Amino acid sequence: MDPYDVVVLAGGRGTRLGGADKPGVTVGGRTLLERTLAACPDADRTVVVGPRRPTARAVRWTREPRPGTGPLPALHAGLAHVTADTVLVLAADLPFLTPQAVTRLRTALATAPTSVDAVLAVREGRDQPLLALYRAEPLRRELALLATEHGRLENLPLKLLTAELSAHRLELADAADCDTWEDIAAARARIREHGHVLDEWTAAVKAELGLDLDVDVAAVLDLARDAAHGVARPAAPLTTFLVGYAAARAGGSPQDIAVATRKAAALADRWAEEASGGPAPGQPPTRD
């Protein structure tokens, strides 16, 4: 697919959060801004419109002339730094947006007729113009027309922008945003649910440590279980630490991690077999 840039709108007044800095609020130990940025790691250029904040990856910062005057001036300021033909426009409060969802938007626009200006995410029947992929030139043109017609972009409703664009709609379950403290509480509770907590914790640790690699969580947990049962409980965290250290020394690739994990798992099996009297005569150990 064609390259794309990202503009993240991270200003606003946070009025529904009592004036709190919404992009800086944490969910699962990571700010909403960081969680949003994690959904588009392959963007050519990432522009954030808002006050500077710490981010794990490099972004280009900018501000609209009069902060707090709505999304259209902020979008216009961000577009000034966009060079790609397509631009992903995001609000900075999308804690569950995934790279897979972004890929769906990109695929939809790439396969649409050239007359289509944008693909808008839809959630619960409502368009999400701040979770959408646009062709950059029609977006710039429409902003310019609005500025000419109204004499300004400040404080204009966002719906004026999309009303004149030819857009496809795409239902996205990952489009949930966080406008209120109730939304924040619900997001924080969701990541601690049984089906999400390990993935969320792994993603948070990787972000905190600056790691960019795939982790076979099931293999690591199996190794920890084998070490705990076959050796001693404290062997579980110690073994996983040593595996990570060995993989890092070998180069740190997913293959290096897999090799180190297999070796340690086989060793744990041998310990367990010895404790139980060893394998039956003529039978090989459980693992190579």
Short mmCIF file of C-alpha atoms in Angstrom, two decimals:
data_model
loop_
_atom_site.label_atom_id
_atom_site.label_comp_id
_atom_site.label_asym_id
_atom_site.label_seq_id
_atom_site.Cartn_x
_atom_site.Cartn_y
_atom_site.Cartn_z
CA MET A 1 0.00 0.00 0.00
CA ASP A 2 1.00 3.63 -0.47
CA PRO A 3 2.92 5.42 2.29
CA TYR A 4 0.89 7.51 4.71
CA ASP A 5 1.41 10.24 7.30
CA VAL A 6 -0.42 10.71 10.58
CA VAL A 7 -1.83 13.83 12.21
CA VAL A 8 -2.84 13.36 15.85
CA LEU A 9 -4.93 16.10 17.45
CA ALA A 10 -3.73 16.30 21.04
CA GLY A 11 -4.87 19.73 22.14
CA GLY A 12 -8.33 20.60 23.38
CA ARG A 13 -9.44 21.79 26.78
CA GLY A 14 -10.50 18.50 28.39
CA THR A 15 -13.68 20.16 29.63
CA ARG A 16 -15.47 16.84 30.20
CA LEU A 17 -12.51 15.74 32.31
CA GLY A 18 -12.61 18.83 34.45
CA GLY A 19 -9.81 20.49 32.49
CA ALA A 20 -7.39 17.55 32.81
CA ASP A 21 -4.75 17.00 30.12
CA LYS A 22 -6.62 14.18 28.40
CA PRO A 23 -3.81 12.94 26.09
CA GLY A 24 -1.61 12.63 29.20
CA VAL A 25 -4.10 10.53 31.19
CA THR A 26 -2.87 6.95 31.59
CA VAL A 27 -4.63 3.69 30.80
CA GLY A 28 -2.61 0.62 31.66
CA GLY A 29 0.36 2.77 32.65
CA ARG A 30 0.61 4.38 29.20
CA THR A 31 -0.79 7.76 28.23
CA LEU A 32 -3.70 7.93 25.83
CA LEU A 33 -1.40 9.69 23.37
CA GLU A 34 1.18 6.88 23.52
CA ARG A 35 -1.51 4.25 23.07
CA THR A 36 -2.85 6.10 20.04
CA LEU A 37 0.60 6.48 18.50
CA ALA A 38 1.21 2.74 18.93
CA ALA A 39 -1.48 2.04 16.33
CA CYS A 40 0.50 3.62 13.48
CA PRO A 41 4.17 2.61 13.92
CA ASP A 42 4.76 2.37 10.17
CA ALA A 43 3.69 5.91 9.29
CA ASP A 44 6.22 7.87 7.27
CA ARG A 45 5.72 11.01 9.35
CA THR A 46 3.83 11.52 12.59
CA VAL A 47 2.63 15.02 13.41
CA VAL A 48 1.13 15.79 16.81
CA VAL A 49 -0.83 19.01 17.21
CA GLY A 50 -0.72 20.05 20.83
CA PRO A 51 1.61 20.92 23.71
CA ARG A 52 4.82 18.93 23.81
CA ARG A 53 4.80 15.82 25.98
CA PRO A 54 7.24 12.95 26.44
CA THR A 55 6.77 10.26 23.76
CA ALA A 56 8.59 6.99 23.23
CA ARG A 57 9.08 7.67 19.54
CA ALA A 58 10.05 10.78 17.67
CA VAL A 59 7.17 12.92 16.41
CA ARG A 60 6.90 16.33 14.80
CA TRP A 61 5.17 18.84 17.11
CA THR A 62 3.11 21.81 16.01
CA ARG A 63 0.37 24.09 17.31
CA GLU A 64 -2.55 25.91 15.75
CA PRO A 65 -2.39 29.75 15.93
CA ARG A 66 -5.04 29.91 18.66
CA PRO A 67 -5.07 26.70 20.71
CA GLY A 68 -8.43 25.56 21.96
CA THR A 69 -10.44 26.85 18.99
CA GLY A 70 -11.55 23.47 17.69
CA PRO A 71 -10.32 20.57 15.57
CA LEU A 72 -10.32 22.30 12.17
CA PRO A 73 -7.54 24.83 12.92
CA ALA A 74 -5.55 22.05 14.58
CA LEU A 75 -5.97 19.82 11.56
CA HIS A 76 -4.93 22.64 9.24
CA ALA A 77 -1.77 23.18 11.31
CA GLY A 78 -0.94 19.48 11.19
CA LEU A 79 -1.48 19.20 7.45
CA ALA A 80 1.20 21.83 6.87
CA HIS A 81 3.76 19.17 7.81
CA VAL A 82 2.26 16.29 5.80
CA THR A 83 4.04 15.17 2.63
CA ALA A 84 2.33 11.83 1.85
CA ASP A 85 -0.66 11.60 -0.47
CA THR A 86 -2.77 10.01 2.26
CA VAL A 87 -3.06 11.10 5.88
CA LEU A 88 -4.47 9.29 8.88
CA VAL A 89 -6.23 11.73 11.20
CA LEU A 90 -6.62 10.64 14.82
CA ALA A 91 -7.85 12.00 18.08
CA ALA A 92 -5.37 11.39 20.89
CA ASP A 93 -7.79 9.43 23.08
CA LEU A 94 -8.14 6.09 21.29
CA PRO A 95 -6.79 3.55 23.82
CA PHE A 96 -7.78 0.43 21.90
CA LEU A 97 -6.94 1.41 18.35
CA THR A 98 -4.73 -1.26 16.76
CA PRO A 99 -2.38 -1.41 13.77
CA GLN A 100 -4.78 -3.95 12.28
CA ALA A 101 -7.60 -1.40 12.36
CA VAL A 102 -5.38 1.17 10.67
CA THR A 103 -4.52 -1.41 8.00
CA ARG A 104 -8.23 -1.95 7.36
CA LEU A 105 -8.67 1.78 6.77
CA ARG A 106 -5.68 1.88 4.44
CA THR A 107 -6.87 -1.15 2.49
CA ALA A 108 -10.34 0.34 2.11
CA LEU A 109 -8.99 3.58 0.67
CA ALA A 110 -6.42 1.84 -1.53
CA THR A 111 -9.14 -0.28 -3.14
CA ALA A 112 -11.70 2.51 -3.44
CA PRO A 113 -12.22 4.53 -6.63
CA THR A 114 -10.07 7.64 -6.91
CA SER A 115 -13.24 9.72 -6.53
CA VAL A 116 -13.43 8.63 -2.87
CA ASP A 117 -11.78 11.25 -0.67
CA ALA A 118 -11.77 9.42 2.65
CA VAL A 119 -12.62 6.34 4.67
CA LEU A 120 -14.27 7.21 7.98
CA ALA A 121 -14.45 4.83 10.91
CA VAL A 122 -17.97 4.29 12.22
CA ARG A 123 -18.83 3.33 15.79
CA GLU A 124 -22.37 2.66 16.96
CA GLY A 125 -23.71 4.25 13.80
CA ARG A 126 -21.76 7.51 14.17
CA ASP A 127 -19.04 8.76 11.85
CA GLN A 128 -15.63 9.29 13.48
CA PRO A 129 -13.88 12.00 11.42
CA LEU A 130 -10.97 11.90 13.89
CA LEU A 131 -10.41 8.23 13.14
CA ALA A 132 -10.24 8.35 9.39
CA LEU A 133 -7.90 8.09 6.43
CA TYR A 134 -8.04 10.96 3.93
CA ARG A 135 -6.53 11.76 0.59
CA ALA A 136 -4.43 14.77 1.52
CA GLU A 137 -5.29 17.10 -1.36
CA PRO A 138 -9.09 16.91 -1.09
CA LEU A 139 -8.73 17.44 2.65
CA ARG A 140 -6.61 20.56 2.15
CA ARG A 141 -9.00 21.84 -0.51
CA GLU A 142 -12.04 21.44 1.73
CA LEU A 143 -10.36 23.19 4.64
CA ALA A 144 -9.44 26.09 2.33
CA LEU A 145 -13.03 26.33 1.04
CA LEU A 146 -14.41 26.38 4.58
CA ALA A 147 -11.97 29.10 5.59
CA THR A 148 -13.02 31.18 2.57
CA GLU A 149 -16.74 30.63 3.09
CA HIS A 150 -16.79 31.35 6.82
CA GLY A 151 -13.84 33.69 7.05
CA ARG A 152 -12.20 31.42 9.62
CA LEU A 153 -11.74 27.80 10.72
CA GLU A 154 -11.87 28.54 14.45
CA ASN A 155 -14.81 27.02 16.31
CA LEU A 156 -16.45 25.55 13.21
CA PRO A 157 -18.10 22.13 13.69
CA LEU A 158 -16.14 19.18 12.38
CA LYS A 159 -19.15 17.87 10.48
CA LEU A 160 -18.79 20.73 8.00
CA LEU A 161 -15.55 19.19 6.79
CA THR A 162 -16.85 15.71 6.04
CA ALA A 163 -20.20 16.88 4.67
CA GLU A 164 -18.63 17.85 1.34
CA LEU A 165 -16.15 14.99 1.03
CA SER A 166 -16.89 11.74 -0.79
CA ALA A 167 -16.36 9.15 1.94
CA HIS A 168 -16.71 5.45 2.52
CA ARG A 169 -17.65 4.19 5.98
CA LEU A 170 -16.01 1.33 7.86
CA GLU A 171 -17.37 -0.10 11.10
CA LEU A 172 -14.54 -0.38 13.63
CA ALA A 173 -14.93 -1.89 17.07
CA ASP A 174 -11.60 -0.30 18.05
CA ALA A 175 -12.98 3.23 17.65
CA ALA A 176 -13.91 3.76 21.31
CA ASP A 177 -12.60 7.05 22.68
CA CYS A 178 -12.34 8.46 26.20
CA ASP A 179 -14.31 11.67 26.69
CA THR A 180 -15.22 11.34 30.38
CA TRP A 181 -13.76 9.93 33.58
CA GLU A 182 -16.34 7.14 33.27
CA ASP A 183 -14.83 6.27 29.87
CA ILE A 184 -11.35 6.27 31.43
CA ALA A 185 -12.51 3.99 34.26
CA ALA A 186 -14.12 1.60 31.77
CA ALA A 187 -10.94 1.48 29.66
CA ARG A 188 -8.79 0.81 32.72
CA ALA A 189 -11.13 -1.99 33.77
CA ARG A 190 -11.19 -3.51 30.28
CA ILE A 191 -7.41 -3.97 30.08
CA ARG A 192 -7.47 -5.94 33.33
CA GLU A 193 -10.00 -8.45 32.07
CA HIS A 194 -8.73 -12.00 31.83
CA GLY A 195 -8.57 -12.05 28.04
CA HIS A 196 -6.63 -8.79 27.77
CA VAL A 197 -4.37 -8.36 30.77
CA LEU A 198 -1.31 -10.28 29.58
CA ASP A 199 -1.28 -8.69 26.15
CA GLU A 200 -1.77 -5.25 27.69
CA TRP A 201 0.98 -5.78 30.26
CA THR A 202 3.38 -7.11 27.63
CA ALA A 203 2.72 -4.11 25.38
CA ALA A 204 3.21 -1.73 28.31
CA VAL A 205 6.52 -3.31 29.35
CA LYS A 206 7.81 -3.30 25.76
CA ALA A 207 6.91 0.38 25.42
CA GLU A 208 8.51 1.25 28.76
CA LEU A 209 11.73 -0.58 27.90
CA GLY A 210 11.86 0.64 24.32
CA LEU A 211 11.54 -2.86 22.86
CA ASP A 212 10.21 -3.46 19.37
CA LEU A 213 9.84 -7.20 18.92
CA ASP A 214 7.22 -9.91 18.88
CA VAL A 215 7.03 -11.96 22.07
CA ASP A 216 5.66 -15.50 22.10
CA VAL A 217 3.83 -15.06 25.38
CA ALA A 218 2.59 -18.66 25.46
CA ALA A 219 6.12 -20.05 25.07
CA VAL A 220 7.49 -17.80 27.82
CA LEU A 221 4.67 -18.76 30.19
CA ASP A 222 5.17 -22.45 29.42
CA LEU A 223 8.86 -22.06 30.21
CA ALA A 224 8.10 -20.29 33.50
CA ARG A 225 5.65 -23.05 34.45
CA ASP A 226 8.15 -25.79 33.63
CA ALA A 227 10.89 -24.08 35.62
CA ALA A 228 8.60 -23.55 38.60
CA HIS A 229 7.33 -27.13 38.62
CA GLY A 230 10.47 -28.95 37.59
CA VAL A 231 13.05 -26.96 39.56
CA ALA A 232 11.65 -24.52 42.16
CA ARG A 233 9.18 -21.64 42.13
CA PRO A 234 11.83 -18.90 42.20
CA ALA A 235 13.36 -20.51 39.11
CA ALA A 236 10.48 -19.19 36.98
CA PRO A 237 11.29 -15.44 37.02
CA LEU A 238 15.03 -16.12 37.15
CA THR A 239 14.90 -18.39 34.10
CA THR A 240 12.83 -15.99 32.02
CA PHE A 241 15.26 -13.19 32.89
CA LEU A 242 18.24 -15.32 31.85
CA VAL A 243 16.53 -16.31 28.60
CA GLY A 244 15.95 -12.65 27.77
CA TYR A 245 19.56 -11.81 28.59
CA ALA A 246 20.87 -14.69 26.46
CA ALA A 247 18.64 -13.70 23.55
CA ALA A 248 19.82 -10.10 23.78
CA ARG A 249 23.47 -11.17 23.71
CA ALA A 250 22.76 -13.32 20.66
CA GLY A 251 21.24 -10.39 18.78
CA GLY A 252 17.77 -9.92 20.22
CA SER A 253 15.74 -11.15 17.23
CA PRO A 254 12.53 -13.20 17.65
CA GLN A 255 14.54 -16.21 16.44
CA ASP A 256 17.15 -15.63 19.16
CA ILE A 257 14.39 -15.54 21.76
CA ALA A 258 12.83 -18.74 20.41
CA VAL A 259 16.17 -20.59 20.47
CA ALA A 260 16.95 -19.51 24.03
CA THR A 261 13.42 -20.42 25.16
CA ARG A 262 13.64 -23.91 23.63
CA LYS A 263 17.01 -24.58 25.23
CA ALA A 264 15.84 -23.51 28.67
CA ALA A 265 12.57 -25.45 28.33
CA ALA A 266 14.47 -28.60 27.39
CA LEU A 267 16.73 -28.11 30.41
CA ALA A 268 13.69 -27.72 32.67
CA ASP A 269 12.28 -30.97 31.26
CA ARG A 270 15.52 -32.78 32.03
CA TRP A 271 15.45 -31.52 35.60
CA ALA A 272 11.88 -32.70 35.99
CA GLU A 273 12.65 -36.11 34.49
CA GLU A 274 15.57 -36.60 36.84
CA ALA A 275 13.42 -35.70 39.81
CA SER A 276 10.88 -38.32 38.78
CA GLY A 277 13.49 -41.00 38.17
CA GLY A 278 14.37 -40.16 34.56
CA PRO A 279 12.72 -41.26 31.30
CA ALA A 280 11.72 -44.88 30.83
CA PRO A 281 14.51 -47.11 29.44
CA GLY A 282 14.85 -46.67 25.71
CA GLN A 283 12.73 -43.50 25.69
CA PRO A 284 14.20 -40.13 24.71
CA PRO A 285 13.78 -37.05 26.91
CA THR A 286 10.54 -35.09 26.53
CA ARG A 287 12.20 -32.41 24.36
CA ASP A 288 15.33 -32.19 22.25
#
